[in-house]
Amino acid sequence: MVLQESSFFRARKKALIAAGIFYIVLLGIWAFLELYLTTNFLRNVPERIYDIIKEIGLKLIVWFLPALVISRKFDSSMYVDKSEMFSVKKKDLLYLLILLPFMMFHAVLSIRSKGGIVINSSFSVLDVLIFASVGLCEEMVFRGVLLNVTLREKKNNIAAIAVNAVLFLIIHFPIWYRTGALADNLLSGSFITVIILSIIFSYVFSKTKGIVIPAALHMCWDILCVMQ
């Protein structure tokens, strides 16, 4: 029994180290992309082509695939195993009701800023495809790996969810810095929205034991943001 517990904790330690290294490397690569490649090599690329390259191509390669490999390699140390990761149970669909407050929030913003619910004329099917990729890739990293390796059955997972929210916030810093929104988001308190969203996605992941519903919620939130 002692040997089994010792083996489990060694495996968990390796999984935590691998997840930590992955996050640091990912943050470095993504910061390099945002702060160097975008401004020096991709600045003349048409916006839609840039979105496809970055949010679909690069995110699948740099975010999703490494996260998938790590989650499978350290499957025995994870809260959710590979057989459940992409599964959806009927009861899980109830969490899609979270979309209602999401829609109400954006409706109120639209009414306050535009005098009514107005859909952006530039919104297209391509945006749906892009944000489907964003939702899937980001949830695979932050819930499928980083949270998955820290959650524990029948334990108080508040700290794990809080730390995950901070990591999720930090990954937004490079693009905010590039677009000049970093100081404004931090000083105005807008960053709290990212924290709250991360907590919601993490909670849903912990309950559904899969990334499909969190990814769907993530995708829909992003779509609502660009539809305004």
mmCIF file of C-alpha atoms in Angstrom:
data_model
loop_
_atom_site.group_PDB
_atom_site.id
_atom_site.type_symbol
_atom_site.label_atom_id
_atom_site.label_comp_id
_atom_site.label_asym_id
_atom_site.label_seq_id
_atom_site.Cartn_x
_atom_site.Cartn_y
_atom_site.Cartn_z
ATOM 1 C CA MET A 1 0.000 0.000 0.000
ATOM 2 C CA VAL A 2 2.784 2.409 0.917
ATOM 3 C CA LEU A 3 4.626 1.551 -2.288
ATOM 4 C CA GLN A 4 1.493 2.182 -4.349
ATOM 5 C CA GLU A 5 0.931 5.582 -2.706
ATOM 6 C CA SER A 6 4.573 6.489 -3.205
ATOM 7 C CA SER A 7 4.348 5.536 -6.882
ATOM 8 C CA PHE A 8 1.184 7.614 -7.296
ATOM 9 C CA PHE A 9 2.721 10.729 -5.755
ATOM 10 C CA ARG A 10 5.854 10.371 -7.885
ATOM 11 C CA ALA A 11 3.697 10.124 -10.997
ATOM 12 C CA ARG A 12 1.633 13.112 -9.905
ATOM 13 C CA LYS A 13 4.771 15.156 -9.261
ATOM 14 C CA LYS A 14 6.037 14.389 -12.766
ATOM 15 C CA ALA A 15 2.665 15.380 -14.201
ATOM 16 C CA LEU A 16 2.676 18.687 -12.290
ATOM 17 C CA ILE A 17 6.214 19.450 -13.452
ATOM 18 C CA ALA A 18 5.321 18.632 -17.057
ATOM 19 C CA ALA A 19 2.204 20.837 -16.885
ATOM 20 C CA GLY A 20 4.198 23.695 -15.333
ATOM 21 C CA ILE A 21 6.926 23.515 -17.973
ATOM 22 C CA PHE A 22 4.303 23.350 -20.712
ATOM 23 C CA TYR A 23 2.602 26.506 -19.432
ATOM 24 C CA ILE A 24 5.870 28.450 -19.186
ATOM 25 C CA VAL A 25 6.944 27.394 -22.686
ATOM 26 C CA LEU A 26 3.491 28.161 -24.084
ATOM 27 C CA LEU A 27 3.459 31.596 -22.469
ATOM 28 C CA GLY A 28 6.904 32.332 -23.910
ATOM 29 C CA ILE A 29 5.967 31.180 -27.413
ATOM 30 C CA TRP A 30 2.682 33.068 -27.385
ATOM 31 C CA ALA A 31 4.328 36.252 -26.090
ATOM 32 C CA PHE A 32 6.954 35.963 -28.843
ATOM 33 C CA LEU A 33 4.203 35.533 -31.420
ATOM 34 C CA GLU A 34 2.191 38.497 -30.188
ATOM 35 C CA LEU A 35 5.048 40.888 -29.529
ATOM 36 C CA TYR A 36 7.461 39.998 -32.321
ATOM 37 C CA LEU A 37 6.072 37.884 -35.141
ATOM 38 C CA THR A 38 2.787 39.763 -35.325
ATOM 39 C CA THR A 39 4.393 43.193 -35.455
ATOM 40 C CA ASN A 40 7.322 42.252 -37.710
ATOM 41 C CA PHE A 41 6.118 39.527 -40.070
ATOM 42 C CA LEU A 42 2.331 39.294 -39.949
ATOM 43 C CA ARG A 43 1.404 42.963 -39.818
ATOM 44 C CA ASN A 44 0.706 43.103 -43.561
ATOM 45 C CA VAL A 45 -1.281 39.870 -43.649
ATOM 46 C CA PRO A 46 -5.043 40.446 -44.177
ATOM 47 C CA GLU A 47 -6.926 40.332 -40.874
ATOM 48 C CA ARG A 48 -9.034 37.274 -41.732
ATOM 49 C CA ILE A 49 -6.001 35.309 -42.951
ATOM 50 C CA TYR A 50 -4.121 36.329 -39.813
ATOM 51 C CA ASP A 51 -6.983 35.091 -37.634
ATOM 52 C CA ILE A 52 -7.030 31.736 -39.419
ATOM 53 C CA ILE A 53 -3.260 31.303 -39.126
ATOM 54 C CA LYS A 54 -3.097 32.302 -35.482
ATOM 55 C CA GLU A 55 -6.358 31.173 -33.914
ATOM 56 C CA ILE A 56 -6.827 27.946 -35.861
ATOM 57 C CA GLY A 57 -3.474 26.803 -37.255
ATOM 58 C CA LEU A 58 -1.063 27.912 -34.536
ATOM 59 C CA LYS A 59 -3.403 27.235 -31.634
ATOM 60 C CA LEU A 60 -4.026 23.688 -32.779
ATOM 61 C CA ILE A 61 -0.266 23.104 -33.119
ATOM 62 C CA VAL A 62 1.082 25.063 -30.139
ATOM 63 C CA TRP A 63 -1.819 24.708 -27.688
ATOM 64 C CA PHE A 64 -4.048 21.742 -28.434
ATOM 65 C CA LEU A 65 -1.711 18.987 -29.619
ATOM 66 C CA PRO A 66 0.915 19.337 -26.823
ATOM 67 C CA ALA A 67 -1.894 19.524 -24.231
ATOM 68 C CA LEU A 68 -3.485 16.398 -25.672
ATOM 69 C CA VAL A 69 -0.164 14.527 -25.523
ATOM 70 C CA ILE A 70 0.468 15.568 -21.902
ATOM 71 C CA SER A 71 -3.057 14.654 -20.783
ATOM 72 C CA ARG A 72 -2.695 11.193 -22.304
ATOM 73 C CA LYS A 73 0.860 10.581 -21.148
ATOM 74 C CA PHE A 74 -0.014 11.390 -17.534
ATOM 75 C CA ASP A 75 -3.543 10.020 -17.725
ATOM 76 C CA SER A 76 -3.259 8.085 -14.454
ATOM 77 C CA SER A 77 -2.432 11.291 -12.542
ATOM 78 C CA MET A 78 -5.313 13.323 -13.948
ATOM 79 C CA TYR A 79 -8.701 14.116 -12.414
ATOM 80 C CA VAL A 80 -10.387 13.353 -15.740
ATOM 81 C CA ASP A 81 -9.012 10.455 -17.760
ATOM 82 C CA LYS A 82 -8.772 10.276 -21.536
ATOM 83 C CA SER A 83 -11.924 8.164 -21.859
ATOM 84 C CA GLU A 84 -14.023 11.002 -20.379
ATOM 85 C CA MET A 85 -12.258 14.071 -21.756
ATOM 86 C CA PHE A 86 -14.387 14.473 -24.885
ATOM 87 C CA SER A 87 -17.519 12.710 -23.720
ATOM 88 C CA VAL A 88 -20.835 14.438 -22.994
ATOM 89 C CA LYS A 89 -23.540 13.039 -20.745
ATOM 90 C CA LYS A 90 -27.152 14.182 -20.985
ATOM 91 C CA LYS A 91 -27.046 15.766 -17.540
ATOM 92 C CA ASP A 92 -24.017 17.824 -18.628
ATOM 93 C CA LEU A 93 -26.185 19.712 -21.102
ATOM 94 C CA LEU A 94 -27.861 21.528 -18.201
ATOM 95 C CA TYR A 95 -24.686 23.573 -17.798
ATOM 96 C CA LEU A 96 -25.392 25.134 -21.179
ATOM 97 C CA LEU A 97 -28.021 27.175 -19.329
ATOM 98 C CA ILE A 98 -25.087 29.336 -18.265
ATOM 99 C CA LEU A 99 -25.411 30.783 -21.755
ATOM 100 C CA LEU A 100 -28.540 32.639 -20.597
ATOM 101 C CA PRO A 101 -26.727 35.023 -18.231
ATOM 102 C CA PHE A 102 -23.974 35.334 -20.853
ATOM 103 C CA MET A 103 -26.533 36.515 -23.421
ATOM 104 C CA MET A 104 -28.264 38.792 -20.926
ATOM 105 C CA PHE A 105 -24.952 40.411 -19.988
ATOM 106 C CA HIS A 106 -24.075 41.179 -23.609
ATOM 107 C CA ALA A 107 -27.619 42.305 -24.379
ATOM 108 C CA VAL A 108 -27.424 44.855 -21.569
ATOM 109 C CA LEU A 109 -24.037 46.076 -22.822
ATOM 110 C CA SER A 110 -25.394 46.439 -26.350
ATOM 111 C CA ILE A 111 -28.476 48.320 -25.172
ATOM 112 C CA ARG A 112 -26.408 50.669 -23.018
ATOM 113 C CA SER A 113 -23.816 51.420 -25.699
ATOM 114 C CA LYS A 114 -25.910 51.230 -28.898
ATOM 115 C CA GLY A 115 -29.443 51.787 -27.717
ATOM 116 C CA GLY A 116 -30.539 48.297 -28.676
ATOM 117 C CA ILE A 117 -29.404 44.776 -29.488
ATOM 118 C CA VAL A 118 -27.291 45.234 -32.594
ATOM 119 C CA ILE A 119 -25.362 42.492 -34.384
ATOM 120 C CA ASN A 120 -22.025 43.488 -35.892
ATOM 121 C CA SER A 121 -22.361 43.501 -39.687
ATOM 122 C CA SER A 122 -18.871 42.005 -40.085
ATOM 123 C CA PHE A 123 -19.768 38.888 -38.087
ATOM 124 C CA SER A 124 -19.592 35.744 -40.239
ATOM 125 C CA VAL A 125 -19.468 31.951 -40.178
ATOM 126 C CA LEU A 126 -15.683 32.236 -40.183
ATOM 127 C CA ASP A 127 -15.886 33.828 -36.740
ATOM 128 C CA VAL A 128 -17.755 30.760 -35.484
ATOM 129 C CA LEU A 129 -15.008 28.462 -36.833
ATOM 130 C CA ILE A 130 -12.273 30.630 -35.341
ATOM 131 C CA PHE A 131 -13.842 30.783 -31.899
ATOM 132 C CA ALA A 132 -14.650 27.087 -31.967
ATOM 133 C CA SER A 133 -10.909 26.530 -32.323
ATOM 134 C CA VAL A 134 -10.123 29.098 -29.623
ATOM 135 C CA GLY A 135 -12.576 27.550 -27.172
ATOM 136 C CA LEU A 136 -11.369 24.001 -27.776
ATOM 137 C CA CYS A 137 -7.646 24.793 -27.689
ATOM 138 C CA GLU A 138 -7.719 27.087 -24.667
ATOM 139 C CA GLU A 139 -9.940 24.741 -22.674
ATOM 140 C CA MET A 140 -7.724 21.774 -23.516
ATOM 141 C CA VAL A 141 -4.750 23.644 -22.064
ATOM 142 C CA PHE A 142 -6.289 25.319 -19.035
ATOM 143 C CA ARG A 143 -8.887 22.777 -18.015
ATOM 144 C CA GLY A 144 -7.740 19.628 -19.818
ATOM 145 C CA VAL A 145 -4.174 19.855 -18.490
ATOM 146 C CA LEU A 146 -3.432 22.636 -15.996
ATOM 147 C CA LEU A 147 -6.588 22.204 -13.928
ATOM 148 C CA ASN A 148 -6.916 18.499 -14.615
ATOM 149 C CA VAL A 149 -3.572 17.762 -12.996
ATOM 150 C CA THR A 150 -4.404 19.709 -9.818
ATOM 151 C CA LEU A 151 -8.041 18.758 -9.131
ATOM 152 C CA ARG A 152 -8.654 15.904 -6.708
ATOM 153 C CA GLU A 153 -11.727 13.826 -5.905
ATOM 154 C CA LYS A 154 -13.489 14.728 -2.645
ATOM 155 C CA LYS A 155 -11.050 17.567 -1.979
ATOM 156 C CA ASN A 156 -11.443 21.317 -1.621
ATOM 157 C CA ASN A 157 -10.365 22.445 -5.089
ATOM 158 C CA ILE A 158 -10.856 26.180 -4.574
ATOM 159 C CA ALA A 159 -7.112 26.866 -4.587
ATOM 160 C CA ALA A 160 -6.608 24.867 -7.795
ATOM 161 C CA ILE A 161 -9.393 26.779 -9.552
ATOM 162 C CA ALA A 162 -8.059 30.132 -8.268
ATOM 163 C CA VAL A 163 -4.511 29.450 -9.445
ATOM 164 C CA ASN A 164 -5.855 28.305 -12.803
ATOM 165 C CA ALA A 165 -7.769 31.579 -13.132
ATOM 166 C CA VAL A 166 -4.580 33.577 -12.530
ATOM 167 C CA LEU A 167 -2.711 31.543 -15.157
ATOM 168 C CA PHE A 168 -5.595 32.053 -17.585
ATOM 169 C CA LEU A 169 -5.433 35.802 -16.946
ATOM 170 C CA ILE A 170 -1.663 35.998 -17.505
ATOM 171 C CA ILE A 171 -1.866 34.298 -20.910
ATOM 172 C CA HIS A 172 -3.950 37.315 -22.047
ATOM 173 C CA PHE A 173 -1.219 39.823 -21.139
ATOM 174 C CA PRO A 174 0.811 39.595 -24.400
ATOM 175 C CA ILE A 175 -2.106 40.453 -26.699
ATOM 176 C CA TRP A 176 -3.337 43.145 -24.314
ATOM 177 C CA TYR A 177 0.152 44.657 -24.283
ATOM 178 C CA ARG A 178 0.422 44.543 -28.090
ATOM 179 C CA THR A 179 -2.947 46.215 -28.536
ATOM 180 C CA GLY A 180 -2.282 48.794 -25.819
ATOM 181 C CA ALA A 181 -5.073 47.493 -23.593
ATOM 182 C CA LEU A 182 -3.021 45.987 -20.762
ATOM 183 C CA ALA A 183 -2.908 49.004 -18.451
ATOM 184 C CA ASP A 184 -6.540 49.891 -19.134
ATOM 185 C CA ASN A 185 -7.788 46.353 -18.453
ATOM 186 C CA LEU A 186 -5.825 46.142 -15.210
ATOM 187 C CA LEU A 187 -6.629 49.629 -13.913
ATOM 188 C CA SER A 188 -10.302 49.573 -14.901
ATOM 189 C CA GLY A 189 -10.884 46.153 -13.391
ATOM 190 C CA SER A 190 -11.964 44.657 -16.725
ATOM 191 C CA PHE A 191 -9.570 41.768 -16.124
ATOM 192 C CA ILE A 192 -11.985 40.507 -13.457
ATOM 193 C CA THR A 193 -14.246 39.286 -16.273
ATOM 194 C CA VAL A 194 -11.474 36.919 -17.401
ATOM 195 C CA ILE A 195 -11.076 35.654 -13.831
ATOM 196 C CA ILE A 196 -14.813 35.038 -13.471
ATOM 197 C CA LEU A 197 -15.026 33.257 -16.818
ATOM 198 C CA SER A 198 -12.108 31.012 -15.905
ATOM 199 C CA ILE A 199 -13.774 30.101 -12.617
ATOM 200 C CA ILE A 200 -17.016 29.270 -14.448
ATOM 201 C CA PHE A 201 -15.256 27.116 -17.046
ATOM 202 C CA SER A 202 -13.235 25.372 -14.322
ATOM 203 C CA TYR A 203 -16.320 24.681 -12.229
ATOM 204 C CA VAL A 204 -18.161 23.220 -15.215
ATOM 205 C CA PHE A 205 -15.121 21.096 -16.085
ATOM 206 C CA SER A 206 -14.949 19.741 -12.538
ATOM 207 C CA LYS A 207 -18.634 18.797 -12.654
ATOM 208 C CA THR A 208 -18.922 17.435 -16.192
ATOM 209 C CA LYS A 209 -15.468 15.842 -16.208
ATOM 210 C CA GLY A 210 -14.917 16.826 -19.800
ATOM 211 C CA ILE A 211 -13.917 19.846 -21.883
ATOM 212 C CA VAL A 212 -16.773 19.796 -24.409
ATOM 213 C CA ILE A 213 -19.227 21.889 -22.371
ATOM 214 C CA PRO A 214 -16.575 24.356 -21.076
ATOM 215 C CA ALA A 215 -15.278 24.727 -24.651
ATOM 216 C CA ALA A 216 -18.821 25.369 -25.924
ATOM 217 C CA LEU A 217 -19.387 28.017 -23.242
ATOM 218 C CA HIS A 218 -16.006 29.576 -24.012
ATOM 219 C CA MET A 219 -16.772 29.651 -27.741
ATOM 220 C CA CYS A 220 -20.208 31.197 -27.223
ATOM 221 C CA TRP A 221 -18.834 33.913 -24.928
ATOM 222 C CA ASP A 222 -16.247 34.912 -27.542
ATOM 223 C CA ILE A 223 -18.870 34.884 -30.294
ATOM 224 C CA LEU A 224 -21.146 37.121 -28.229
ATOM 225 C CA CYS A 225 -18.216 39.525 -27.766
ATOM 226 C CA VAL A 226 -17.628 39.948 -31.518
ATOM 227 C CA MET A 227 -21.324 39.982 -32.440
ATOM 228 C CA GLN A 228 -21.842 43.301 -30.654
#
